[in-house]
Tab-separated table of C-alpha atoms in Angstrom:
chain	number	residue	atom	x	y	z
Z	14	MET	CA	20.070	34.450	24.531
Z	15	ILE	CA	18.265	37.349	26.023
Z	16	HIS	CA	14.764	38.039	26.234
Z	17	LYS	CA	12.368	40.562	26.634
Z	18	ASN	CA	9.952	39.417	28.873
Z	19	GLN	CA	9.277	40.404	32.400
Z	20	PHE	CA	11.036	37.415	34.290
Z	21	TYR	CA	9.919	36.360	38.162
Z	22	HIS	CA	10.706	34.023	40.729
Z	23	GLY	CA	7.916	34.182	43.580
Z	24	SER	CA	9.801	33.219	46.636
Z	25	ILE	CA	9.232	33.978	50.722
Z	26	ILE	CA	13.097	34.218	51.259
Z	27	LYS	CA	14.174	37.831	51.527
Z	28	ASP	CA	17.313	39.134	50.033
Z	29	LEU	CA	18.256	36.682	47.864
Z	30	ASN	CA	21.109	37.524	45.371
Z	31	VAL	CA	20.671	34.168	43.144
Z	32	ILE	CA	18.349	31.766	42.355
Z	33	LEU	CA	19.996	28.593	42.868
Z	34	ALA	CA	19.798	25.607	40.434
Z	35	ASN	CA	18.659	23.417	42.473
Z	36	ALA	CA	14.942	22.377	41.606
Z	37	LYS	CA	14.196	19.676	39.275
Z	38	SER	CA	13.315	20.281	35.807
Z	39	HIS	CA	9.786	18.826	34.709
Z	40	VAL	CA	11.421	18.477	31.386
Z	41	ASP	CA	14.457	16.455	31.749
Z	42	GLY	CA	15.305	16.049	35.808
Z	43	ASN	CA	18.022	18.183	35.777
Z	44	LYS	CA	18.404	20.403	38.626
Z	45	VAL	CA	17.597	24.179	37.179
Z	46	ALA	CA	16.764	27.283	38.542
Z	47	TYR	CA	13.226	28.154	37.605
Z	48	PHE	CA	11.387	31.745	36.430
Z	49	THR	CA	7.997	32.285	35.083
Z	50	THR	CA	6.608	35.358	33.068
Z	51	ASP	CA	3.610	35.012	34.888
Z	52	ARG	CA	3.040	37.472	37.606
Z	53	VAL	CA	0.214	35.499	39.255
Z	54	TYR	CA	2.377	31.917	38.811
Z	55	ALA	CA	5.055	33.697	40.887
Z	56	LEU	CA	2.732	35.098	43.837
Z	57	VAL	CA	1.671	31.499	44.339
Z	58	CYS	CA	5.230	30.576	44.398
Z	59	CYS	CA	5.563	32.579	47.878
Z	60	ARG	CA	4.836	29.618	50.052
Z	61	SER	CA	7.254	27.637	52.417
Z	62	ARG	CA	7.985	24.171	51.360
Z	63	GLU	CA	6.135	22.496	53.565
Z	64	GLU	CA	3.008	24.374	51.959
Z	65	ASN	CA	3.721	22.930	48.634
Z	66	PHE	CA	0.339	22.365	47.605
Z	67	VAL	CA	-0.296	24.068	44.295
Z	68	THR	CA	-3.784	24.181	42.703
Z	69	MET	CA	-3.332	26.244	39.887
Z	70	GLY	CA	-3.212	25.715	35.916
Z	71	LEU	CA	-3.713	27.546	32.577
Z	72	ARG	CA	-7.058	27.082	31.169
Z	73	ASP	CA	-7.817	29.178	27.991
Z	74	GLY	CA	-5.039	31.192	28.506
Z	75	ILE	CA	-6.079	32.031	32.120
Z	76	GLN	CA	-4.738	30.964	35.465
Z	77	HIS	CA	-7.438	28.918	37.453
Z	78	TYR	CA	-6.841	28.483	41.108
Z	79	TYR	CA	-9.120	25.771	42.884
Z	80	GLU	CA	-9.425	25.863	46.464
Z	81	ARG	CA	-8.898	21.982	47.777
Z	82	PHE	CA	-9.943	22.766	51.183
Z	83	PRO	CA	-11.997	25.468	52.941
Z	84	ASP	CA	-10.394	28.948	52.776
Z	85	GLN	CA	-7.271	27.522	50.953
Z	86	LEU	CA	-6.270	30.628	49.707
Z	87	LYS	CA	-6.736	32.750	52.557
Z	88	ILE	CA	-4.849	30.168	54.946
Z	89	MET	CA	-1.787	29.733	52.977
Z	90	TYR	CA	-1.260	33.501	51.746
Z	91	ASP	CA	-2.809	36.119	54.094
Z	92	GLY	CA	-0.623	37.717	55.981
Z	93	LYS	CA	2.445	36.363	54.228
Z	94	GLU	CA	5.244	38.431	53.022
Z	95	GLY	CA	6.419	37.398	49.738
Z	96	PHE	CA	8.975	38.687	47.333
Z	97	LEU	CA	9.503	38.540	43.723
Z	98	TYR	CA	12.630	38.548	42.202
Z	99	CYS	CA	13.816	39.126	38.511
Z	100	PRO	CA	17.139	38.066	36.295
Z	101	LYS	CA	19.603	40.324	35.963
Z	102	HIS	CA	19.644	41.684	32.187
Z	103	ASP	CA	22.435	39.081	31.158
Z	104	ALA	CA	20.595	35.475	32.131
Z	105	ARG	CA	20.423	33.099	29.610
Z	106	LEU	CA	16.860	31.078	30.403
Z	107	ILE	CA	15.092	28.768	28.466
Z	108	ASN	CA	11.329	28.225	27.522
Z	109	THR	CA	10.306	25.093	28.844
Z	110	GLY	CA	6.439	25.528	27.697
Z	111	GLY	CA	3.955	28.217	27.957
Z	112	HIS	CA	5.258	30.562	30.884
Z	113	THR	CA	7.714	28.433	32.308
Z	114	TRP	CA	11.062	29.157	31.998
Z	115	GLU	CA	14.296	27.498	33.610
Z	116	SER	CA	17.896	27.315	33.370
Z	117	ASN	CA	20.724	24.700	34.273
Z	118	ASN	CA	23.019	27.778	36.134
Z	119	ASP	CA	22.496	29.502	39.070
Z	120	VAL	CA	21.204	32.779	38.255
Z	121	PRO	CA	21.943	36.164	39.689
Z	122	VAL	CA	18.886	38.199	40.274
Z	123	VAL	CA	17.584	41.463	41.739
Z	124	LEU	CA	14.547	42.327	43.783
Z	125	TYR	CA	11.894	43.475	41.641
Z	126	GLU	CA	9.179	43.489	44.238
Z	127	HIS	CA	8.357	43.363	48.016
Z	128	ILE	CA	5.043	41.850	48.593
Z	129	LEU	CA	3.783	42.885	52.054
Z	130	ASN	CA	0.534	40.592	51.677
Z	131	VAL	CA	0.681	38.091	48.870
Z	132	TYR	CA	-3.033	37.243	49.657
Z	133	ASP	CA	-4.082	40.716	49.351
Z	134	GLU	CA	-2.091	40.859	46.097
Z	135	ILE	CA	-3.403	37.731	44.751
Z	136	LEU	CA	-7.121	39.317	44.827
Z	137	LYS	CA	-6.094	42.076	43.150
Z	138	GLU	CA	-4.676	39.936	40.759
Z	139	GLU	CA	-8.169	38.506	40.551
Z	140	ALA	CA	-10.090	42.022	40.260
Z	141	LYS	CA	-7.831	42.479	37.039
Z	142	GLY	CA	-9.260	39.234	35.801
Z	143	ASN	CA	-5.823	37.978	35.631
Z	144	ILE	CA	-6.873	34.843	37.680
Z	145	ILE	CA	-9.802	33.133	38.180
Z	146	ILE	CA	-9.988	31.759	41.555
Z	147	HIS	CA	-12.727	28.569	42.222
Z	148	ARG	CA	-13.351	29.103	45.985
Z	149	TYR	CA	-14.152	25.716	48.145
Z	150	ARG	CA	-18.091	26.756	48.881
Z	151	GLU	CA	-18.247	27.005	44.924
Z	152	ILE	CA	-16.961	23.314	43.786
Z	153	ASP	CA	-19.145	20.542	43.750
Z	154	SER	CA	-19.567	18.416	47.064
Z	155	GLU	CA	-18.718	15.037	45.095
Z	156	GLU	CA	-15.692	16.928	43.550
Z	157	GLN	CA	-14.329	18.476	46.904
Z	158	LYS	CA	-14.664	14.623	48.432
Z	159	LEU	CA	-12.928	13.184	45.873
Z	160	HIS	CA	-9.838	15.194	45.873
Z	161	ALA	CA	-10.033	14.746	49.976
Z	162	ASN	CA	-10.017	11.262	49.374
Z	163	TYR	CA	-7.307	11.017	47.408
Z	164	ILE	CA	-4.778	12.982	49.706
Z	165	ARG	CA	-6.238	10.513	52.443
Z	166	ASP	CA	-5.306	7.464	50.087
Z	167	HIS	CA	-1.770	8.828	49.100
Z	168	ILE	CA	-0.900	10.989	52.389
Z	169	ASP	CA	1.932	8.619	53.252
Z	170	ASP	CA	3.279	8.834	49.824
Z	171	PRO	CA	7.042	10.428	49.327
Z	172	LEU	CA	5.939	12.770	47.285
Z	173	PHE	CA	3.606	14.109	50.136
Z	174	ALA	CA	6.469	13.755	52.677
Z	175	GLU	CA	7.833	17.268	53.149
Z	176	TYR	CA	4.703	18.784	53.371
Z	177	HIS	CA	2.701	15.688	55.035
Z	178	ALA	CA	1.393	18.059	58.489
Z	179	PHE	CA	-0.090	20.552	56.441
Z	180	LEU	CA	-2.115	18.323	54.064
Z	181	TYR	CA	-3.248	16.357	57.533
Z	182	CYS	CA	-4.224	19.389	59.081
Z	183	HIS	CA	-6.194	20.390	56.597
Z	184	PHE	CA	-7.882	16.947	54.972
Z	185	SER	CA	-8.429	14.970	57.758
Z	186	SER	CA	-11.675	16.561	58.645
Z	187	LEU	CA	-12.857	16.102	55.327
Z	188	TRP	CA	-12.296	12.463	54.875
Z	189	ASP	CA	-14.851	9.791	54.710
């Protein structure tokens, strides 16, 4: 099945020829390769596994990014390179909801775009109206504390093991 959508896979790894089906599907738990038709979402995927802290989601058809610690967006993306890859034309991707597509097989890709500074590119998308950024200082202090203390109470959960140090670094000063 060939689709006419523009698909992206965001990464900090350059010179990829294939996106391996090694991520866990949110649909059935199988190993998959992920793609999105949402360029903004692909941009926020340009981060290390040790910073796997995504605080963005669709609301009313537009991405909303919520900073959960001061200057989160800048800390995670400023000065960092990213790469947007697109599948070769014969890739067989299946829509799993909204802008998310996956394949049970490894997917050959071509470099679509080299992003010199992911933060700057996200800000350009904000200026175009493709993302609304809710900066930490604009978020109600009770909501800020709720999220910080949730991290405090769950930081040792196995889910957070890979980015425990990142969470501790950016949240411990915010805890009660």
